[in-house]
PDB file of C-alpha atoms and ligand atoms in Angstrom:
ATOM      1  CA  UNK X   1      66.578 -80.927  74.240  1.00 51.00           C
ATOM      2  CA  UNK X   2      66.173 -84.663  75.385  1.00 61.00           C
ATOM      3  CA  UNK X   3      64.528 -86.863  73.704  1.00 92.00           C
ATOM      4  CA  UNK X   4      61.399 -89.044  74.611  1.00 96.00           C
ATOM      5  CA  UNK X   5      63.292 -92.055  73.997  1.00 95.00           C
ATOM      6  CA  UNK X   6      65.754 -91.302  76.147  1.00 95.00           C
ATOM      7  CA  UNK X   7      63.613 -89.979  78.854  1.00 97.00           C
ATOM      8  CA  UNK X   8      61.597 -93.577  78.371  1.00 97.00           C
ATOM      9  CA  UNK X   9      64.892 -95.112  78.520  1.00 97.00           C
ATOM     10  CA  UNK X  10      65.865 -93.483  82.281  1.00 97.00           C
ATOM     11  CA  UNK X  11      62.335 -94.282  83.725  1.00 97.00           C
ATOM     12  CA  UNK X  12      62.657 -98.041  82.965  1.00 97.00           C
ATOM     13  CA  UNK X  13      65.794 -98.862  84.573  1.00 97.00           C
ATOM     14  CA  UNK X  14      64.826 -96.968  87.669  1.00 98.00           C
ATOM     15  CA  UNK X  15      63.916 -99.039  90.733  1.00 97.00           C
ATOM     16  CA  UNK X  16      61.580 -96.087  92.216  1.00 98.00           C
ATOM     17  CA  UNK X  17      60.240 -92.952  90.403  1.00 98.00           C
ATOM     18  CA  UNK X  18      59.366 -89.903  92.088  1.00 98.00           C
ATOM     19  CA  UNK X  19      56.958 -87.682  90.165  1.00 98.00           C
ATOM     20  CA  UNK X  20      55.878 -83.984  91.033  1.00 98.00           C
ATOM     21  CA  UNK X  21      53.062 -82.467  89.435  1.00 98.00           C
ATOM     22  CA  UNK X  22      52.568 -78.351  89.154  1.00 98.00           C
ATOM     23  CA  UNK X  23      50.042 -76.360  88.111  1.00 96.00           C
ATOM     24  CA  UNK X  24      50.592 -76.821  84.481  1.00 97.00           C
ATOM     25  CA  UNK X  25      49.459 -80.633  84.734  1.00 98.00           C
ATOM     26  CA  UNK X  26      45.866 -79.176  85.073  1.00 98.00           C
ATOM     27  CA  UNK X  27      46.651 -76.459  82.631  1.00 96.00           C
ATOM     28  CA  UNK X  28      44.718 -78.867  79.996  1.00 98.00           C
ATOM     29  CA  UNK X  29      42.174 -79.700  82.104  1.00 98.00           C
ATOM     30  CA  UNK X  30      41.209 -75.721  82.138  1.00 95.00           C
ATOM     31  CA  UNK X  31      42.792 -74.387  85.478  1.00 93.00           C
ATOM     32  CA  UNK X  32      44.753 -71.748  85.153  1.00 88.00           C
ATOM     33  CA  UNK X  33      48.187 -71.964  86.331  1.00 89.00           C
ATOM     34  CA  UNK X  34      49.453 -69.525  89.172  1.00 83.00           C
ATOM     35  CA  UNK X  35      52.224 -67.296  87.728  1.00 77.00           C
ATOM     36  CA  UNK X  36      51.404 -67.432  83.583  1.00 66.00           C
ATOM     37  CA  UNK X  37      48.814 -65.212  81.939  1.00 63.00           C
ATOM     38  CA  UNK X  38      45.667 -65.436  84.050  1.00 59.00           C
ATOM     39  CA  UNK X  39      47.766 -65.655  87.026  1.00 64.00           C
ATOM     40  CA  UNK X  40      45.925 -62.817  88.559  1.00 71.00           C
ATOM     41  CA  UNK X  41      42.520 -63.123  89.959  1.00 77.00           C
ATOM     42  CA  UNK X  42      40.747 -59.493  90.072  1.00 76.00           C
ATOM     43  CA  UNK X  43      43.815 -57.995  90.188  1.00 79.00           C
ATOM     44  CA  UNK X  44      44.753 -59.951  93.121  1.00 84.00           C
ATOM     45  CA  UNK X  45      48.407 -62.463  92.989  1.00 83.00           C
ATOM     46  CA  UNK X  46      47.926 -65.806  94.132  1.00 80.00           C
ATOM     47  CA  UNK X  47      50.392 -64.817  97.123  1.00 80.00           C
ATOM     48  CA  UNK X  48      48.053 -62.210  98.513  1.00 84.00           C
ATOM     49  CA  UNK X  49      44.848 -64.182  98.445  1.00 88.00           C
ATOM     50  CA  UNK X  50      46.687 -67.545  99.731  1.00 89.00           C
ATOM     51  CA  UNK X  51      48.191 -66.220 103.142  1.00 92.00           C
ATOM     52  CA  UNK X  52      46.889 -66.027 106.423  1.00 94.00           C
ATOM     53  CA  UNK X  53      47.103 -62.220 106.223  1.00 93.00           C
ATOM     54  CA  UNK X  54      45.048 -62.056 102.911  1.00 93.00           C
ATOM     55  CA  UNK X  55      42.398 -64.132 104.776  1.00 95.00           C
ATOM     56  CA  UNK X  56      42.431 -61.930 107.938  1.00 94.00           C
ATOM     57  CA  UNK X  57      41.536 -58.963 105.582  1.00 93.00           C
ATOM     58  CA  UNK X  58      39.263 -59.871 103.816  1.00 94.00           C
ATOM     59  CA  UNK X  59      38.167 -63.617 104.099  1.00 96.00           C
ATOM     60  CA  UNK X  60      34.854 -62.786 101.956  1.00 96.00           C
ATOM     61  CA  UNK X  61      37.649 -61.788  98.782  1.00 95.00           C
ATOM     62  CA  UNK X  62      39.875 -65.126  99.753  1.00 96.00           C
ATOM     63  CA  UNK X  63      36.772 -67.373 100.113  1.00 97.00           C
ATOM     64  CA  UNK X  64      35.105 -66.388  96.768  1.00 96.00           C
ATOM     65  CA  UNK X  65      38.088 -66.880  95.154  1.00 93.00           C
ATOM     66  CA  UNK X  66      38.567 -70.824  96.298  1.00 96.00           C
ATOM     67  CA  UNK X  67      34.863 -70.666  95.426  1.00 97.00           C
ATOM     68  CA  UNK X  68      35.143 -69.958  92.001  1.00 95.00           C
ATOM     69  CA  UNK X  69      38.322 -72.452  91.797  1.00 94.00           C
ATOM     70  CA  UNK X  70      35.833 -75.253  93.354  1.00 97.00           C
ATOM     71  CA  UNK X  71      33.204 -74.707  90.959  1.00 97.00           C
ATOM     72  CA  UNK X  72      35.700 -74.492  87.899  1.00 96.00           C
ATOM     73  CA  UNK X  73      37.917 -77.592  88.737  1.00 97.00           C
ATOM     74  CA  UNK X  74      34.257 -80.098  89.736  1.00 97.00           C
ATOM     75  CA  UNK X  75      33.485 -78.975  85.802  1.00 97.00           C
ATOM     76  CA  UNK X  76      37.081 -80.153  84.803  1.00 98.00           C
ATOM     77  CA  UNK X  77      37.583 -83.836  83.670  1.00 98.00           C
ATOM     78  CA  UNK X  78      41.291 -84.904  84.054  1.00 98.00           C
ATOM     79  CA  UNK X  79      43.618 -84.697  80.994  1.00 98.00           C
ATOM     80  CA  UNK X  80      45.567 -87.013  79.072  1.00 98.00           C
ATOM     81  CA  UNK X  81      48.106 -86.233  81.909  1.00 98.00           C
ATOM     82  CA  UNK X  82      46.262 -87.256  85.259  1.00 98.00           C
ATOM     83  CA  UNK X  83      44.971 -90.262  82.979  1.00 98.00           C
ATOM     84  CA  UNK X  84      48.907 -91.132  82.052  1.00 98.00           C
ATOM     85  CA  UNK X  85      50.338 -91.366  85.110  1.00 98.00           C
ATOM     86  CA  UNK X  86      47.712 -93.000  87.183  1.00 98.00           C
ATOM     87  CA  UNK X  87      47.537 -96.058  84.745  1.00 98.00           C
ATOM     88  CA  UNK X  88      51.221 -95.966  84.371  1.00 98.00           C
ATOM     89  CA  UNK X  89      51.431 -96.331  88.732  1.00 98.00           C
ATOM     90  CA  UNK X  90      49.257 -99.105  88.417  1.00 97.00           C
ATOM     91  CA  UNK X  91      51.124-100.703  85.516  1.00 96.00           C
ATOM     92  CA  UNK X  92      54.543-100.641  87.618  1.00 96.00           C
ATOM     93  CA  UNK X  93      56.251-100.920  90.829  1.00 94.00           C
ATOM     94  CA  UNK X  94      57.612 -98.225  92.576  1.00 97.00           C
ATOM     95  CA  UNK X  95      56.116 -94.670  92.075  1.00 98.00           C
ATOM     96  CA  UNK X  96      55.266 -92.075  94.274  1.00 98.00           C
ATOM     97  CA  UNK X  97      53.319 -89.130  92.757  1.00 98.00           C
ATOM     98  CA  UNK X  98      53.657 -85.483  95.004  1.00 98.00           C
ATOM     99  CA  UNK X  99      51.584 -82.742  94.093  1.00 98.00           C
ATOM    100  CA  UNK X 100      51.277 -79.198  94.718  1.00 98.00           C
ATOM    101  CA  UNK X 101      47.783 -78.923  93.067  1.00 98.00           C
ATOM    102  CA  UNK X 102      44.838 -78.511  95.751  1.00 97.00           C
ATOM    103  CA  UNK X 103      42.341 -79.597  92.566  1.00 98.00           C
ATOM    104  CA  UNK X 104      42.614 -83.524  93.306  1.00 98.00           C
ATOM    105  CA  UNK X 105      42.765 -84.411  89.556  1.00 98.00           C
ATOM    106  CA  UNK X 106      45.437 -87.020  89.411  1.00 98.00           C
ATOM    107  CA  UNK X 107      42.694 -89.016  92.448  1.00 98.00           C
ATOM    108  CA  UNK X 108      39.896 -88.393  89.570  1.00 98.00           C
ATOM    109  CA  UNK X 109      42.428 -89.518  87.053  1.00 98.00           C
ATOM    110  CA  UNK X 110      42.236 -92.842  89.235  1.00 98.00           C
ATOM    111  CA  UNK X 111      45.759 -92.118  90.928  1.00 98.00           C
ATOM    112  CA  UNK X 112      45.538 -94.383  94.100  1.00 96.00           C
ATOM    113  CA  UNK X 113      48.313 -92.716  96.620  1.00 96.00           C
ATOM    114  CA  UNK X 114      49.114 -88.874  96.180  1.00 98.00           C
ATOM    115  CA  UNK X 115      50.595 -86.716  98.516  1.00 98.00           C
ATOM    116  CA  UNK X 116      48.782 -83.259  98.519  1.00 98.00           C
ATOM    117  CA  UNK X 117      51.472 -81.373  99.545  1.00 98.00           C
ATOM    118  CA  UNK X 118      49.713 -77.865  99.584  1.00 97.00           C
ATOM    119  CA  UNK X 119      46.180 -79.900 100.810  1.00 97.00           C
ATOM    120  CA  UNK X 120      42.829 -80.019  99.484  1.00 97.00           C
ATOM    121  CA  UNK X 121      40.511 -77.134  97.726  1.00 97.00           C
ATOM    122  CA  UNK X 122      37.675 -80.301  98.874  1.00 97.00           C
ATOM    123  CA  UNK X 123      38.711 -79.946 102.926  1.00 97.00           C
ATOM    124  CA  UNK X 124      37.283 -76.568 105.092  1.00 98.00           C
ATOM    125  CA  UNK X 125      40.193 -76.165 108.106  1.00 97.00           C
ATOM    126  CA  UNK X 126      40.129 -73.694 111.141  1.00 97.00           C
ATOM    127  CA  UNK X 127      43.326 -72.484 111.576  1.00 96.00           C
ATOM    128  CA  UNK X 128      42.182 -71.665 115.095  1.00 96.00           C
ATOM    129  CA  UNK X 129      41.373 -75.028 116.622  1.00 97.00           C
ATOM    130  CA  UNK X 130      43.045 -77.065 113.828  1.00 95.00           C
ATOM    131  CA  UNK X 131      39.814 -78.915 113.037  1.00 97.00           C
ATOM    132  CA  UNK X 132      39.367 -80.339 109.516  1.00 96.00           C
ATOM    133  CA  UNK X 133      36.590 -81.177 107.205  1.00 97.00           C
ATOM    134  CA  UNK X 134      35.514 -82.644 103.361  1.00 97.00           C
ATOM    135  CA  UNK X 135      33.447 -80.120 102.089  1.00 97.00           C
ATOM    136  CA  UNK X 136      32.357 -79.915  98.364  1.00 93.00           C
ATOM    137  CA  UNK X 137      30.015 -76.798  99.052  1.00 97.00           C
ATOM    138  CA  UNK X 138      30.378 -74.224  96.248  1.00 97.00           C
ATOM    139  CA  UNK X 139      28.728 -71.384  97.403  1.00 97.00           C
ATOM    140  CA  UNK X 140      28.372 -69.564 101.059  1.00 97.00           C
ATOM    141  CA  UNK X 141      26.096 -67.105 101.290  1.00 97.00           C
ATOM    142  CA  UNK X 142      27.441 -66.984 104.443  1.00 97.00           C
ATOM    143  CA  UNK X 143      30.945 -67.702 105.426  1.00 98.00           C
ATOM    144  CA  UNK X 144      31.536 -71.156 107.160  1.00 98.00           C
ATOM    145  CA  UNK X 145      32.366 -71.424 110.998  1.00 98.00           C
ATOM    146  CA  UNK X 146      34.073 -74.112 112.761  1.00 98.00           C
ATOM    147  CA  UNK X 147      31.875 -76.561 114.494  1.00 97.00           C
ATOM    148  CA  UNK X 148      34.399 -76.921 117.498  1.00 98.00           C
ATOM    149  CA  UNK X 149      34.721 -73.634 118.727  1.00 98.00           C
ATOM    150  CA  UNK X 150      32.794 -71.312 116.293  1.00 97.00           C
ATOM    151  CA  UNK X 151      35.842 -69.531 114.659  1.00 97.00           C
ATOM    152  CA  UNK X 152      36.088 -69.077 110.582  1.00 97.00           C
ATOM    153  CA  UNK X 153      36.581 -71.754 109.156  1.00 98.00           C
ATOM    154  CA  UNK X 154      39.017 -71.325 105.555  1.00 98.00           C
ATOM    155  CA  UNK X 155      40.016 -73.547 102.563  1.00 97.00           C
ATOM    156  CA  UNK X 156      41.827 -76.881 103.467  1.00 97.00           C
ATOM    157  CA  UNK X 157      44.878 -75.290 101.352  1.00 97.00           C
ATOM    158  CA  UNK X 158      48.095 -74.918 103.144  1.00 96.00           C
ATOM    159  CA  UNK X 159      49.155 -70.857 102.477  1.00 94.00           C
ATOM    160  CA  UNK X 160      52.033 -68.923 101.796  1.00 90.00           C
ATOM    161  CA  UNK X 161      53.700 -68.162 105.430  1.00 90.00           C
ATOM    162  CA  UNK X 162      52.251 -71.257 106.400  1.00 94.00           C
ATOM    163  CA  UNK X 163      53.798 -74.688 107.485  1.00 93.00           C
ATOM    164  CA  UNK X 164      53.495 -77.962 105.652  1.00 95.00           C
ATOM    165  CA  UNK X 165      51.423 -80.722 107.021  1.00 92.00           C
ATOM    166  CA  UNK X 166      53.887 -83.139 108.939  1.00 94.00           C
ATOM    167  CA  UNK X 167      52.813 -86.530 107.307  1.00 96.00           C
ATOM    168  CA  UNK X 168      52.848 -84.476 103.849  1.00 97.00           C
ATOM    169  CA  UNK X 169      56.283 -83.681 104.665  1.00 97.00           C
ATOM    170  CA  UNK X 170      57.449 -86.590 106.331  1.00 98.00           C
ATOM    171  CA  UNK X 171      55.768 -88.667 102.816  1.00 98.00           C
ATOM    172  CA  UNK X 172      57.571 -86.003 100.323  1.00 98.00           C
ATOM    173  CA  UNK X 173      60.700 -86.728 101.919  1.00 97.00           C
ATOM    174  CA  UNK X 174      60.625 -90.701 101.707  1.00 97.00           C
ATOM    175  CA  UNK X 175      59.417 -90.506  98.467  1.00 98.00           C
ATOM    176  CA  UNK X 176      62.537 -88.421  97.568  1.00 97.00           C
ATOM    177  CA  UNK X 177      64.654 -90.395  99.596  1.00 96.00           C
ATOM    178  CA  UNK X 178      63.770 -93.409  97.768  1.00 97.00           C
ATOM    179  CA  UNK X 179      63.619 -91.488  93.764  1.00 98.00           C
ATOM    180  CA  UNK X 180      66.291 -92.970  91.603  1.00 98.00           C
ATOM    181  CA  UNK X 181      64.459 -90.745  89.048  1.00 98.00           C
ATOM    182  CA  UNK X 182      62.432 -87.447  89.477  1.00 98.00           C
ATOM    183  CA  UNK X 183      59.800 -86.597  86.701  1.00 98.00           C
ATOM    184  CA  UNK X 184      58.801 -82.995  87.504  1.00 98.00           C
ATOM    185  CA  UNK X 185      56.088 -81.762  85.390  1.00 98.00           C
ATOM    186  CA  UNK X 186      54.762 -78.744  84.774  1.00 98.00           C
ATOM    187  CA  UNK X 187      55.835 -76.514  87.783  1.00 98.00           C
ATOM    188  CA  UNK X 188      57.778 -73.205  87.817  1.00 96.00           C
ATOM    189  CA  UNK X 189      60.042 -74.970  90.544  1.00 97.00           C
ATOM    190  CA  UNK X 190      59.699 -71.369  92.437  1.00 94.00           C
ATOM    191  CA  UNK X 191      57.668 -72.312  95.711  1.00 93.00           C
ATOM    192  CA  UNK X 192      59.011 -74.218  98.587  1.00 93.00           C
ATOM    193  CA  UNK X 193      59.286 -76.986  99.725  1.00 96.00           C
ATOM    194  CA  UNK X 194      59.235 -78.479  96.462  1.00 98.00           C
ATOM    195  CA  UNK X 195      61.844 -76.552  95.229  1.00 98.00           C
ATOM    196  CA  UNK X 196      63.831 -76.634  98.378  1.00 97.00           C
ATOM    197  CA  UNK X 197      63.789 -80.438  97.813  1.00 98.00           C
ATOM    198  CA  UNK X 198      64.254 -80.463  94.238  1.00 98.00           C
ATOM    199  CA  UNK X 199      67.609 -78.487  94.986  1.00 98.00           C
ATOM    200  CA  UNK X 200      69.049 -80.480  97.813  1.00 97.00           C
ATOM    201  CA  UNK X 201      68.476 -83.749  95.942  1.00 95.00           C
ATOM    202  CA  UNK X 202      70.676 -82.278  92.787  1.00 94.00           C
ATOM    203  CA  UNK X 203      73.315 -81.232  95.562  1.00 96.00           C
ATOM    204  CA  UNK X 204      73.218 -84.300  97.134  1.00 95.00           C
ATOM    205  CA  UNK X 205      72.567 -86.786  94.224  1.00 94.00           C
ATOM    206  CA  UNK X 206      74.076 -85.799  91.338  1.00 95.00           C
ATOM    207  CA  UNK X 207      73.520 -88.526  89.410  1.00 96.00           C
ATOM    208  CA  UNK X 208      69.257 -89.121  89.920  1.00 97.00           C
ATOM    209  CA  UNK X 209      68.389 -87.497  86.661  1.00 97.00           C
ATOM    210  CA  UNK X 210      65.787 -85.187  87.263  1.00 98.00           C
ATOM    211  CA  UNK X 211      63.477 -85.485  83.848  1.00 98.00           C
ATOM    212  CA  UNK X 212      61.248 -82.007  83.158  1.00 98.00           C
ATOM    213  CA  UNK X 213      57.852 -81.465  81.327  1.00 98.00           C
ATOM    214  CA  UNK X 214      57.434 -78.128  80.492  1.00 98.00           C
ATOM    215  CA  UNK X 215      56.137 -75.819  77.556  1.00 97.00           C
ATOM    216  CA  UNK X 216      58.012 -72.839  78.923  1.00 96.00           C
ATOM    217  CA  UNK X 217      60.997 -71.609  81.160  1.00 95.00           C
ATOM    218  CA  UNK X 218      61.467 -72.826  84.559  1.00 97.00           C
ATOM    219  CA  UNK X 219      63.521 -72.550  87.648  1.00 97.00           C
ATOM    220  CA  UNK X 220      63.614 -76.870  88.194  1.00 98.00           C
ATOM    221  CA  UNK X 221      67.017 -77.616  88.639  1.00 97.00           C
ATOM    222  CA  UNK X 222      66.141 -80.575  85.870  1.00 97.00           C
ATOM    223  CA  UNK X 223      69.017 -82.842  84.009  1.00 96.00           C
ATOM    224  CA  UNK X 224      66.755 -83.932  81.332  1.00 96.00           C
ATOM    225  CA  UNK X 225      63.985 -81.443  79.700  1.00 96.00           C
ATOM    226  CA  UNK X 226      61.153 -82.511  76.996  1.00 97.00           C
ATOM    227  CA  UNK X 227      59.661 -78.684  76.175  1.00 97.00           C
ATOM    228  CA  UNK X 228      55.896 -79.490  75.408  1.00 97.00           C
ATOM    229  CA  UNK X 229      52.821 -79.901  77.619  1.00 98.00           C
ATOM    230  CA  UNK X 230      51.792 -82.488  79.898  1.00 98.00           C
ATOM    231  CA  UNK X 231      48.992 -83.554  78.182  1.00 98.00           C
ATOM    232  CA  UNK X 232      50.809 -84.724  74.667  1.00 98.00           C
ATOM    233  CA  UNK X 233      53.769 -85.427  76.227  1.00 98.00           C
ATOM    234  CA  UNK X 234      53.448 -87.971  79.217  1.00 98.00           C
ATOM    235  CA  UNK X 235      51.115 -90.210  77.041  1.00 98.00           C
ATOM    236  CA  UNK X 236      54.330 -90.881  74.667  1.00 97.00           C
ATOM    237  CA  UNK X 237      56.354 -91.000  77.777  1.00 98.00           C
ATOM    238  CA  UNK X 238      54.477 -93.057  79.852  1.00 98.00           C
ATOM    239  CA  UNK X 239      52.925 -95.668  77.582  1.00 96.00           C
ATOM    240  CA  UNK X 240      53.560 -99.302  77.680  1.00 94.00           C
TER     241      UNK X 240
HETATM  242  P1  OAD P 301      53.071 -72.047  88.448  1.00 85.05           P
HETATM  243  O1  OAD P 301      51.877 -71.314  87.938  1.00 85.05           O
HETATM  244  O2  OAD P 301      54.091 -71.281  89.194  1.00 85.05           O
HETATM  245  O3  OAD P 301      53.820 -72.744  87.230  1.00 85.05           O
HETATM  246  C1  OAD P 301      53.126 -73.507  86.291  1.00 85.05           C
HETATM  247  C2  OAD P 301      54.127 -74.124  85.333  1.00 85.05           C
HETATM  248  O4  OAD P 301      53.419 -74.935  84.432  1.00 85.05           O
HETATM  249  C3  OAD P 301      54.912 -73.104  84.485  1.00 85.05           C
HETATM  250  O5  OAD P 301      56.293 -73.418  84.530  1.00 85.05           O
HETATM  251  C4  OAD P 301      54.343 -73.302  83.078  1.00 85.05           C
HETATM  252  O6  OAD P 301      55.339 -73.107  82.054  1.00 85.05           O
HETATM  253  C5  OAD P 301      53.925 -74.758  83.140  1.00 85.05           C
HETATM  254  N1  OAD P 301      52.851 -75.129  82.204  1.00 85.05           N
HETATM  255  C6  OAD P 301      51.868 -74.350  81.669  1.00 85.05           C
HETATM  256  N2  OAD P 301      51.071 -75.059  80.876  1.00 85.05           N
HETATM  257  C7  OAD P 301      51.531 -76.340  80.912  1.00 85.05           C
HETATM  258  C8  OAD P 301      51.121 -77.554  80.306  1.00 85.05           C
HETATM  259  N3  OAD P 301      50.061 -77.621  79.512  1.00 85.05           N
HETATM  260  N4  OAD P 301      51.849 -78.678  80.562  1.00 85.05           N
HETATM  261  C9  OAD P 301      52.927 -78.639  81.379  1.00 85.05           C
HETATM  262  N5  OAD P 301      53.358 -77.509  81.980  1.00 85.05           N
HETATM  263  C10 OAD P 301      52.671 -76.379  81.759  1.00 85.05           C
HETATM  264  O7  OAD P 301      52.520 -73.297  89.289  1.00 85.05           O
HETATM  265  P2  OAD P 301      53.246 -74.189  90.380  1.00 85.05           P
HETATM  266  O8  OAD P 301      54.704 -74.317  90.099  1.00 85.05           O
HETATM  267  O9  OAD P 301      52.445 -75.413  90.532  1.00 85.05           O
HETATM  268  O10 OAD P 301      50.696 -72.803  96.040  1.00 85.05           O
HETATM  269  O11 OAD P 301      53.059 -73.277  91.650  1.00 85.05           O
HETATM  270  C11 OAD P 301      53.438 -73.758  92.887  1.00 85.05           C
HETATM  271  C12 OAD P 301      52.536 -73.221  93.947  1.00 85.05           C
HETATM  272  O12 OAD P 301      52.428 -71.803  93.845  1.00 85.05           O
HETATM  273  C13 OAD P 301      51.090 -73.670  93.858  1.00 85.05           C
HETATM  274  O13 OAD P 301      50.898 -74.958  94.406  1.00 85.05           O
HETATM  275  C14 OAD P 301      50.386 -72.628  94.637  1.00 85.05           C
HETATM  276  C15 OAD P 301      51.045 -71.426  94.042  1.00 85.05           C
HETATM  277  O14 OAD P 301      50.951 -70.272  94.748  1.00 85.05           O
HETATM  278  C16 OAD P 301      49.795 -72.502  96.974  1.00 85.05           C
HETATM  279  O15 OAD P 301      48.670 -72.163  96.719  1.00 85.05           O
HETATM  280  C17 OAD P 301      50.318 -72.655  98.364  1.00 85.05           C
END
């Protein structure tokens, strides 16, 4: 196991530091994570309610869920985590933060420039017209429908089966491009593209460490690895 000296020791004498957030960054906040216990919502995997086909189904099931996740995350405060990073990105030059949280924590944390890689639980989208919304509601008695052309509208959340945002992408790629370091925390490192990327930037740059924060086991390809949670660990990490 590394260090947190060490890890400290990396992050200063990069130029540019990538981070990428998972689930577990909001794990102390109170959100459940995806694939660890309480990964399953009324039986239901996160992979069948988050997919276009789940939605065509039953969009009532798919809706209350991202319901119940809207109402639970605007009770959440951000953690010791969110709070970490964002002063630390203020405190120094060159940082990019990615995220595949929808909750928009690390922007409550006072995190200026995050890319939401898998969107927004806070934006309604019709994946019929493409039109796109804030919307903060937390109940629908009934169901939402596109203003444009009268469709259903869903969550602002990008699905399994479905394809990135192209300025999400094309911002997750310069911000890897640029990483001389890569500070991954808490993600299982199993759902693309951010494990596609993590992967082809160990293949092609074997020497940017790639620093983990996790409790548990994971698939990031990572060089360095603190085993703890976000929360008590990127304080130590991160202070001045
Ligand atoms: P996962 O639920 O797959 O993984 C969460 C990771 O966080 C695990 O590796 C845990 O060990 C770790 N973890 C748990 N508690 C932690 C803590 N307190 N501090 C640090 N780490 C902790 O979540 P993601 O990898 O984020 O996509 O999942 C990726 C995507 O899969 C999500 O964005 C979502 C999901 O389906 C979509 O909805 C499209």
């Amino acid at each position: 196991m590394s260090d947190i000296k060490s890890v400290r020791q990396v992050l200063q004498a990069a130029d540019n530091v990538l981070v990428v957030t998972g689930a577990g960054v909001s794990a102390e906040s109170g959100i459940p994570t995806f694939r660890g216990d309480g990964g399953y919502w009324r039986g239901h995997k996160a992979e069948e309610l988050a997919s276009p086909r789940g939605f065509q189904e039953n969009p009532r099931l798919v809706w209350d869920w991202y319901l119940e996740r809207r109402r639970l995350v605007a009770e959440a405060k951000p953690n010791e985590a969110h709070v970490a990073l964002a002063e630390w990105s203020k405190r120094r030059s060159g940082t990019n933060l990615v995220t595949q949280n929808v909750d928009g924590l690390h922007a409550r944390a006072g995190h200026e420039e995050v890319v939401e890689i898998h969107g927004s639980l806070w934006k309604n989208h019709c994946r019929s017209c493409g039109y796109r919304h804030t919307a903060e509601e937390r109940h629908y008695p009934v169901l939402p429908s596109c203003p444009v052309c009268q469709n259903l509208l869903g969550p602002g959340v990008v699905w399994f089966g479905e394809k990135i945002g192209f300025d999400a992408i094309h911002r997750t790629n310069l911000a890897f491009c640029e990483a001389r370091a890569i500070l991954v925390v808490g993600t299982s490192g199993l759902v693309s593209p951010i494990a596609d990327f993590l992967h082809r930037e160990r293949r092609r740059f074997p020497q940017t460490p790639v620093i983990e924060v996790n409790p548990g086991e994971s698939a990031v390809p990572s060089t360095l690895r603190l085993t703890g949670t976000a929360a008590e660990l990127l304080p130590q990490i991160l202070s001045p």
